[in-house]
Amino acid sequence: MADRLLTVRDLVIDIPVGGGTLHAVRGIDFELDRGEVLCIVGESGSGKSLTSLALMGLLGKRIKPRATQMDFDGTALLSASKKTMRSLRGARMSMIFQEPMTSLNPAYTIGDQLMEAMLLHRDVPRAEARARAVELLEKVGITAAESRLGQYPHQLSGGLRQRVMIAMALMCGPELIIADEPTTALDVTIQAQILRLLVDLVREMGMAMILITHDLGVVARVADKVAVMYAGELVETGPAKEIFEAPMHPYTRGLLRCIPLPGKTKRGSELGTIPGIVPSLVGRVSGCVFRTRCTFATEACRGDIPRHLRGPQAFRCVLDDGGLSQEKQEVQA
Amino acid sequence: MTAPVLELRNVVKTYSVKQGLMGRPKPLTAVKDVSLSLGRSEVLGLVGESGCGKSTLAKILLGLEAPTSGEVLVDGEALGAQDRLKLARRIQPIFQDPYSSLNPRKSIADIISLPLRVHGIGDAASQKQAVREILDVVGLPSRVMNTYPSQMSGGQRQRVAIARALIMKPEIVICDEPTSALDVSVQSQILNLLGELRREFGLTYLFISHNLAVVEHLATRVAVMYLGRIVEEAETGDLFDNPRHPYSRALLKSVLTPEPGLGVPDTQLGMAYPNPINPPSGCAFHPRCPLATELCKTRAPRPVPQDGGFVECHLYDRETEMFEQA
Amino acid sequence: MSDAMTDPLLAEIVGPTPGQLLRRRIFGHQGLLIGGTVVALLVLVAIFAPLLAPHDPYAQSLMARMKPPVFLGGTWEHPLGTDHLGRDYLSRLIYGARVSLMIGLVAAVISGLIGSVMGICAGYFGGKVDAVVTFLINVRLAMPVVLVALAVVAILGGSLTVMVSVLGLLLWDRFAVVLRASTRQVREREYVAAAKSIGASTPRILLAEILPNIVNNLIVVVTLEMAHAILLEAALSFLGLGVQPPTPSWGLMVSEGKNMMLFEPWLVMIPGTVLFVLVLGINLMGDGLRDVAAPENRS
């Protein structure tokens, strides 16, 4: 029996805009067990960051998310009081943002910021919080941790700042970490180091992690489970191995063909593309949103879209094989 | 090999950086004695971490910055920053951020025709015609002429930026991270377009990127830059099959290909990127290098020729071995 | 996909042009609309003063001194009454709008030219130019405007020309500060680098690439400085060192009325109120313009 930590059913996020309602996220379902890493992958405007903010209760006053169920370890997040949410945030679930420079307050030392969450949530003496901060800084690979506590964010490099952010997120020993593009602003070598560190820590401490990214490489290397998001819907979900080796949804397949694979894609050859652009989600949205860019689109795509299950993998498409057989015929022809 | 279209000879760029309010300005050498050459319709990929000097190099080539010393030769002719108009006809840029590289107050037609107007080529009617033609080349319908950048998607804007760069029919295009601000599905369209344009017009690219998969796909040669120096240069296939410099190896190792089950690689790099104001002694890479020896801390390595390129590392220097034995 | 045109999702996404967006924001902003209307009305009044004024603003009539306005029991012959020299108060008020708006506009244009050139050059070139301009701004900020203006007027004598020139030469500091900052921001945009690498000349970059992107800020400062100049003119005229009688100026009218304030408070109230409404209108318009021009800076 898996140890379920998070269950989300039919999450809807509508944003009021000038000319109507932007249906940014429309009825997504997912769940997460302790010790698991879920990657939500999607392009800009797919609603992946909104989803994470909804989980943390950080969407702001204007936007009210709805869901039939959104439970974190038995607590219904949507009906929870502000006080309950505050006691969850930073303590049992914490978030790592993309830009470490703007998420650290330049006016306070690293030490103050690290200890803040712990002093706020746990009734512990300062010395204990300090000891914990030093321990975590060492854990995230920062040398001379003791002396770093007195430094200010601007004195650290981008990679170091992101490590501090991770340490900060871990201070209260959270059960869930949500990382929104945690390495996008970093150089490749640093990115690999930070991701490795995150994954190791998650495994070691038995936490669960939701990693939000647009980088399929990151997803493949980090995820246990993958959720592919397009224009506010989860078009395909499943274990990482299945998603990458046997992608079913036309969008997932299209995305994977867009990136050159060193050693596999012929150098200088034409890369796959997904023509067209993401449709506007203002106003009534029905049927499959990918139909405007899909090569297999038919009249049926405007109606209700069935969900197909293939073992642990699930995808939404009118074609029960996601157009795979059609594609094979075209290749042969 | 044919005569190079573009050559850099011993280019050095030093800035002076003030530290703090009362601090004395200190020299920061962003580009340290770099020599490069690009043959016609070659694509040289330039890779390296942020702050390694690759963007400074691009600015020098575009005439936006004057080199402190050394020279830039186009078709064998030395061009200083004072020949900006001449330089502009031959070298054009494509920038990283299509949201910042187009003036939000100008229509698309105005943006694309600006080079023609600056250089006084043709009258209004022929400029309009040229814009129409170039839009067709980059795959945009001509009705976008009267729209504004804010009405376009990122990919469309990058196509506009490419159109602006190509309207003067330059020989060399400096692409500074041209796809890193774009979505994956749009990135491949732009990469395909750049490839097509090169074949069609015989363009030469200097392709600056931190995405090694993209560089591998598009470049014919690759130069790896670290702290203002080019530490390795080789044919693309050669570099990706057999990286020599420890830094190149670490870079290649950190490429995350979409292959599940492999996990995140261990780069074995120390993490601190050095402060360019106080560069490390000897080989600038030694504090992070897993293979560093005592020698690396004291003596800077020389470029050692390898087939089709060079590598700057003591591990490959014969003389170093003799020095160590002595 | 034969039915492509009828699929609602396929409707091509072409956003509104910047012009359309601007129009939408302007007509959606109440402060801007109210302020704009007030200012526009007063500008019309100033322009058509000879047609609107019922009497000659200079014509004195000792027979008709201190006539009260209609709402205090006066006649429609002089709707706002007459002053201590028997001049029609409404006519003087209408002509006074000319003086106020003239001074505001011309002073703002002069100081705007000086300040913009300084600010843009400092922001774009940086280095020594910036150091010099910053020094000049600091010097200017250290000078008390009213005292300097008083001193100059005391030496040269008060007239419309002197007033306008003094204010124009004194009020450029805010232009310089604001435009220096916004130019520095715009200078770093890649389209400026793109224009440079095309070979565009410095004047072209400044005028065609940078100016259109900072003109929003310029307009906002123009309105603020207009209001500032109008108030200063009124203050100086009130002190007797501004516009000289018999020119109709609102500040002067307040000054002339102050001796009789206890018995005939409307002599002060009427020009005071109009002055207040004009400055409020200009400020509302300025705030509105700032919101409309840079919506991204608001939330």
Short mmCIF file of C-alpha atoms in Angstrom, two decimals, chain A:
data_model
loop_
_atom_site.label_atom_id
_atom_site.label_comp_id
_atom_site.label_asym_id
_atom_site.label_seq_id
_atom_site.Cartn_x
_atom_site.Cartn_y
_atom_site.Cartn_z
CA MET A 1 0.00 0.00 0.00
CA ALA A 2 1.51 3.24 -1.16
CA ASP A 3 1.72 6.08 1.29
CA ARG A 4 -0.47 8.71 -0.36
CA LEU A 5 0.53 12.30 0.44
CA LEU A 6 -1.32 14.43 -2.08
CA THR A 7 -4.48 13.86 -4.07
CA VAL A 8 -5.81 16.35 -6.62
CA ARG A 9 -9.09 15.73 -8.42
CA ASP A 10 -10.57 17.96 -11.08
CA LEU A 11 -8.59 21.09 -10.28
CA VAL A 12 -9.93 24.13 -12.13
CA ILE A 13 -8.33 27.56 -12.18
CA ASP A 14 -10.24 30.37 -13.86
CA ILE A 15 -8.74 33.82 -14.13
CA PRO A 16 -10.97 36.81 -14.74
CA VAL A 17 -9.48 38.95 -17.53
CA GLY A 18 -10.63 42.06 -19.37
CA GLY A 19 -12.77 40.34 -21.97
CA GLY A 20 -14.08 37.31 -20.05
CA THR A 21 -12.60 34.36 -18.21
CA LEU A 22 -9.28 32.71 -18.92
CA HIS A 23 -9.69 28.99 -18.33
CA ALA A 24 -6.05 28.51 -17.38
CA VAL A 25 -6.32 25.05 -15.79
CA ARG A 26 -9.24 22.80 -16.63
CA GLY A 27 -9.94 19.73 -14.60
CA ILE A 28 -6.60 18.09 -13.88
CA ASP A 29 -6.10 15.03 -11.67
CA PHE A 30 -2.93 13.68 -10.12
CA GLU A 31 -1.68 12.10 -6.96
CA LEU A 32 1.65 11.79 -5.24
CA ASP A 33 3.06 9.26 -2.77
CA ARG A 34 5.75 9.89 -0.20
CA GLY A 35 9.21 9.39 -1.67
CA GLU A 36 8.01 10.05 -5.21
CA VAL A 37 9.12 12.68 -7.70
CA LEU A 38 6.42 13.97 -10.04
CA CYS A 39 7.46 16.17 -12.93
CA ILE A 40 4.87 18.43 -14.49
CA VAL A 41 6.21 19.31 -17.93
CA GLY A 42 4.75 21.84 -20.29
CA GLU A 43 5.47 24.92 -22.35
CA SER A 44 4.85 28.49 -21.30
CA GLY A 45 1.18 29.17 -20.71
CA SER A 46 0.34 25.54 -20.01
CA GLY A 47 -0.74 26.36 -16.46
CA LYS A 48 1.96 24.34 -14.72
CA SER A 49 3.12 27.15 -12.45
CA LEU A 50 -0.47 28.12 -11.59
CA THR A 51 -1.08 24.54 -10.50
CA SER A 52 1.83 24.68 -8.08
CA LEU A 53 0.76 28.04 -6.69
CA ALA A 54 -2.75 26.66 -6.17
CA LEU A 55 -1.32 23.81 -4.10
CA MET A 56 0.56 26.26 -1.91
CA GLY A 57 -2.48 28.54 -1.63
CA LEU A 58 -0.49 31.38 -3.16
CA LEU A 59 -2.69 32.31 -6.11
CA GLY A 60 -3.78 35.61 -4.62
CA LYS A 61 -7.19 36.99 -3.81
CA ARG A 62 -8.47 37.47 -7.34
CA ILE A 63 -8.09 33.85 -8.45
CA LYS A 64 -10.10 31.15 -6.71
CA PRO A 65 -9.16 27.58 -7.63
CA ARG A 66 -11.85 24.87 -7.51
CA ALA A 67 -11.48 21.13 -7.20
CA THR A 68 -13.59 18.17 -6.15
CA GLN A 69 -10.70 17.07 -4.00
CA MET A 70 -7.33 18.58 -3.10
CA ASP A 71 -5.98 16.80 -0.04
CA PHE A 72 -2.57 17.04 1.53
CA ASP A 73 -2.16 14.20 4.02
CA GLY A 74 -5.83 14.36 5.00
CA THR A 75 -6.10 18.16 5.06
CA ALA A 76 -8.41 19.63 2.42
CA LEU A 77 -6.26 22.46 1.09
CA LEU A 78 -9.06 24.44 -0.53
CA SER A 79 -11.28 24.64 2.52
CA ALA A 80 -8.43 25.05 5.00
CA SER A 81 -8.34 28.25 7.03
CA LYS A 82 -5.64 30.82 6.46
CA LYS A 83 -4.08 29.78 9.74
CA THR A 84 -3.93 26.13 8.73
CA MET A 85 -2.41 27.06 5.38
CA ARG A 86 0.20 29.22 7.08
CA SER A 87 1.16 26.40 9.37
CA LEU A 88 1.50 24.06 6.39
CA ARG A 89 3.44 26.41 4.15
CA GLY A 90 7.12 26.50 4.90
CA ALA A 91 6.75 23.76 7.49
CA ARG A 92 5.22 20.69 5.90
CA MET A 93 5.23 21.84 2.29
CA SER A 94 7.72 24.30 0.89
CA MET A 95 8.53 25.80 -2.45
CA ILE A 96 11.70 26.52 -4.42
CA PHE A 97 11.43 29.21 -7.05
CA GLN A 98 13.23 29.76 -10.32
CA GLU A 99 15.03 32.98 -9.55
CA PRO A 100 17.10 32.72 -6.38
CA MET A 101 18.08 36.38 -6.57
CA THR A 102 14.55 37.69 -6.27
CA SER A 103 13.35 35.11 -3.78
CA LEU A 104 16.02 35.96 -1.23
CA ASN A 105 15.61 39.21 0.63
CA PRO A 106 18.75 41.31 0.00
CA ALA A 107 18.40 43.12 3.34
CA TYR A 108 18.83 40.07 5.58
CA THR A 109 21.70 37.67 6.06
CA ILE A 110 21.55 34.10 4.83
CA GLY A 111 21.43 32.93 8.42
CA ASP A 112 18.45 35.09 9.37
CA GLN A 113 16.51 33.94 6.34
CA LEU A 114 17.34 30.30 6.91
CA MET A 115 16.27 30.39 10.54
CA GLU A 116 13.15 32.50 10.00
CA ALA A 117 10.83 29.70 8.92
CA MET A 118 11.95 27.41 11.73
CA LEU A 119 11.62 30.04 14.46
CA LEU A 120 8.18 30.85 13.06
CA HIS A 121 6.78 27.35 12.85
CA ARG A 122 8.62 25.44 15.53
CA ASP A 123 9.03 26.66 19.04
CA VAL A 124 12.78 26.08 19.15
CA PRO A 125 15.63 28.02 20.73
CA ARG A 126 17.73 30.13 18.36
CA ALA A 127 20.82 28.02 18.89
CA GLU A 128 18.99 24.94 17.68
CA ALA A 129 17.75 26.70 14.55
CA ARG A 130 21.28 27.88 13.92
CA ALA A 131 22.69 24.41 14.28
CA ARG A 132 20.07 23.11 11.86
CA ALA A 133 20.94 25.88 9.35
CA VAL A 134 24.63 24.97 9.46
CA GLU A 135 23.81 21.29 9.10
CA LEU A 136 21.65 21.90 6.04
CA LEU A 137 24.09 24.28 4.37
CA GLU A 138 26.72 21.57 4.67
CA LYS A 139 24.26 19.06 3.33
CA VAL A 140 23.61 21.13 0.20
CA GLY A 141 27.33 21.27 -0.39
CA ILE A 142 28.23 24.72 0.88
CA THR A 143 31.67 24.90 2.39
CA ALA A 144 32.46 27.05 5.43
CA ALA A 145 28.77 26.97 6.32
CA GLU A 146 29.24 28.63 9.69
CA SER A 147 30.73 31.77 8.15
CA ARG A 148 28.15 31.88 5.33
CA LEU A 149 25.38 32.52 7.84
CA GLY A 150 26.53 36.10 8.24
CA GLN A 151 26.71 36.80 4.52
CA TYR A 152 24.15 38.59 2.40
CA PRO A 153 22.58 37.13 -0.77
CA HIS A 154 24.51 39.44 -3.13
CA GLN A 155 27.77 37.99 -1.85
CA LEU A 156 26.90 34.56 -3.26
CA SER A 157 26.93 33.27 -6.83
CA GLY A 158 23.76 32.09 -8.56
CA GLY A 159 24.49 28.43 -7.91
CA LEU A 160 25.20 29.06 -4.24
CA ARG A 161 22.03 31.09 -3.85
CA GLN A 162 19.97 28.27 -5.28
CA ARG A 163 21.61 25.91 -2.79
CA VAL A 164 20.67 28.30 0.01
CA MET A 165 17.09 28.31 -1.30
CA ILE A 166 17.05 24.53 -1.15
CA ALA A 167 18.45 24.53 2.36
CA MET A 168 15.80 27.06 3.34
CA ALA A 169 13.04 24.89 1.90
CA LEU A 170 14.33 21.96 3.94
CA MET A 171 14.66 23.75 7.28
CA CYS A 172 11.46 22.47 8.83
CA GLY A 173 11.80 19.00 7.33
CA PRO A 174 8.89 19.31 4.89
CA GLU A 175 7.03 16.33 3.50
CA LEU A 176 6.41 17.95 0.12
CA ILE A 177 8.71 20.15 -1.92
CA ILE A 178 7.43 22.02 -4.94
CA ALA A 179 10.25 23.20 -7.18
CA ASP A 180 9.24 25.53 -10.00
CA GLU A 181 11.96 25.53 -12.69
CA PRO A 182 14.64 25.43 -9.98
CA THR A 183 17.57 25.26 -12.40
CA THR A 184 16.41 27.19 -15.45
CA ALA A 185 18.46 30.27 -14.57
CA LEU A 186 21.64 28.28 -13.92
CA ASP A 187 24.50 27.07 -16.08
CA VAL A 188 24.46 23.47 -17.26
CA THR A 189 27.16 22.19 -14.96
CA ILE A 190 25.54 23.86 -11.96
CA GLN A 191 22.13 22.59 -13.07
CA ALA A 192 23.35 19.01 -12.98
CA GLN A 193 24.84 19.52 -9.52
CA ILE A 194 21.72 21.13 -8.08
CA LEU A 195 19.36 18.52 -9.54
CA ARG A 196 21.50 15.71 -8.28
CA LEU A 197 21.50 17.26 -4.86
CA LEU A 198 17.72 17.72 -4.84
CA VAL A 199 17.02 14.17 -5.93
CA ASP A 200 19.44 12.73 -3.38
CA LEU A 201 17.92 14.78 -0.57
CA VAL A 202 14.38 13.80 -1.52
CA ARG A 203 15.33 10.12 -1.49
CA GLU A 204 17.33 10.38 1.71
CA MET A 205 14.66 12.22 3.68
CA GLY A 206 11.70 10.36 2.22
CA MET A 207 10.04 13.51 0.96
CA ALA A 208 7.84 13.88 -2.08
CA MET A 209 8.67 16.40 -4.77
CA ILE A 210 6.77 18.09 -7.56
CA LEU A 211 9.20 19.46 -10.10
CA ILE A 212 7.86 21.87 -12.66
CA THR A 213 9.91 22.33 -15.80
CA HIS A 214 9.84 22.75 -19.56
CA ASP A 215 13.06 20.77 -20.01
CA LEU A 216 12.40 17.21 -21.12
CA GLY A 217 15.99 16.25 -20.30
CA VAL A 218 15.50 17.23 -16.67
CA VAL A 219 12.21 15.33 -16.55
CA ALA A 220 13.70 12.13 -17.92
CA ARG A 221 16.55 12.12 -15.44
CA VAL A 222 14.67 13.15 -12.31
CA ALA A 223 11.05 11.98 -12.51
CA ASP A 224 9.39 8.84 -11.24
CA LYS A 225 6.10 10.02 -12.66
CA VAL A 226 5.48 12.49 -15.45
CA ALA A 227 2.46 14.64 -16.17
CA VAL A 228 2.50 16.33 -19.58
CA MET A 229 0.52 19.53 -19.52
CA TYR A 230 -0.77 21.41 -22.55
CA ALA A 231 -2.92 24.55 -22.47
CA GLY A 232 -4.34 23.82 -19.04
CA GLU A 233 -4.92 20.08 -19.34
CA LEU A 234 -2.93 16.99 -18.49
CA VAL A 235 -2.80 15.29 -21.87
CA GLU A 236 -0.71 12.34 -20.73
CA THR A 237 0.47 10.93 -17.40
CA GLY A 238 2.52 7.91 -16.44
CA PRO A 239 5.85 6.58 -15.21
CA ALA A 240 8.86 8.35 -16.76
CA LYS A 241 10.13 5.24 -18.54
CA GLU A 242 6.84 4.62 -20.35
CA ILE A 243 6.29 8.26 -21.23
CA PHE A 244 9.69 8.60 -22.86
CA GLU A 245 9.88 5.17 -24.45
CA ALA A 246 6.30 4.83 -25.61
CA PRO A 247 4.66 8.24 -25.66
CA MET A 248 1.01 7.94 -26.67
CA HIS A 249 -0.43 11.44 -26.96
CA PRO A 250 0.39 13.22 -30.24
CA TYR A 251 1.62 16.24 -28.26
CA THR A 252 4.07 14.22 -26.18
CA ARG A 253 5.38 12.52 -29.29
CA GLY A 254 5.68 15.88 -31.07
CA LEU A 255 7.60 17.43 -28.17
CA LEU A 256 10.08 14.59 -28.03
CA ARG A 257 10.78 14.95 -31.73
CA CYS A 258 11.53 18.66 -31.33
CA ILE A 259 14.73 18.22 -29.35
CA PRO A 260 17.95 17.05 -30.93
CA LEU A 261 19.47 14.01 -29.21
CA PRO A 262 23.28 14.02 -29.21
CA GLY A 263 24.43 10.88 -30.98
CA LYS A 264 20.94 9.95 -32.20
CA THR A 265 19.54 12.78 -34.26
CA LYS A 266 21.48 13.19 -37.50
CA ARG A 267 23.51 16.38 -37.27
CA GLY A 268 21.99 19.25 -39.23
CA SER A 269 18.89 17.25 -40.12
CA GLU A 270 15.43 18.73 -39.97
CA LEU A 271 14.03 18.61 -36.43
CA GLY A 272 10.42 17.76 -35.76
CA THR A 273 8.11 20.70 -35.17
CA ILE A 274 4.66 21.33 -33.79
CA PRO A 275 3.17 23.90 -36.14
CA GLY A 276 0.84 26.60 -34.94
CA ILE A 277 0.55 28.27 -31.57
CA VAL A 278 -1.23 27.62 -28.29
CA PRO A 279 -4.90 28.61 -28.65
CA SER A 280 -6.49 31.34 -26.59
CA LEU A 281 -8.13 29.96 -23.46
CA VAL A 282 -10.42 32.93 -22.97
CA GLY A 283 -14.09 32.09 -23.45
CA ARG A 284 -15.63 28.66 -23.81
CA VAL A 285 -13.08 25.90 -24.32
CA SER A 286 -14.32 22.47 -25.35
CA GLY A 287 -13.01 19.30 -26.91
CA CYS A 288 -9.30 18.59 -27.30
CA VAL A 289 -7.25 21.81 -27.08
CA PHE A 290 -4.42 20.29 -29.10
CA ARG A 291 -6.60 19.78 -32.18
CA THR A 292 -5.48 23.08 -33.74
CA ARG A 293 -1.91 21.80 -33.96
CA CYS A 294 -2.47 18.06 -34.31
CA THR A 295 -1.91 16.21 -37.58
CA PHE A 296 -4.58 13.64 -36.74
CA ALA A 297 -7.31 16.13 -35.86
CA THR A 298 -10.84 15.31 -37.04
CA GLU A 299 -14.33 16.61 -36.40
CA ALA A 300 -14.57 14.22 -33.43
CA CYS A 301 -11.86 16.17 -31.57
CA ARG A 302 -14.40 18.90 -30.79
CA GLY A 303 -16.54 16.57 -28.73
CA ASP A 304 -15.82 14.84 -25.46
CA ILE A 305 -12.37 13.30 -25.28
CA PRO A 306 -12.09 9.83 -23.72
CA ARG A 307 -9.28 8.90 -21.36
CA HIS A 308 -7.36 5.78 -22.33
CA LEU A 309 -5.42 3.63 -19.91
CA ARG A 310 -2.40 1.61 -20.96
CA GLY A 311 -1.05 -0.04 -17.87
CA PRO A 312 0.13 2.78 -15.58
CA GLN A 313 -0.01 5.25 -18.46
CA ALA A 314 -3.05 7.42 -19.22
CA PHE A 315 -3.76 9.83 -22.06
CA ARG A 316 -6.64 11.77 -23.52
CA CYS A 317 -7.30 11.45 -27.24
CA VAL A 318 -10.20 10.50 -29.50
CA LEU A 319 -7.96 7.90 -31.14
CA ASP A 320 -7.45 4.96 -28.79
CA ASP A 321 -3.81 4.64 -29.89
CA GLY A 322 -3.17 8.39 -30.07
CA GLY A 323 -2.71 8.17 -33.84
CA LEU A 324 0.26 5.80 -33.63
CA SER A 325 -0.97 3.39 -36.31
CA GLN A 326 -1.77 6.28 -38.65
CA GLU A 327 1.71 7.62 -38.09
CA LYS A 328 3.30 4.28 -38.90
CA GLN A 329 1.34 4.04 -42.13
CA GLU A 330 2.49 7.51 -43.14
CA VAL A 331 6.12 6.61 -42.47
CA GLN A 332 5.78 3.49 -44.62
CA ALA A 333 4.06 5.32 -47.45
#
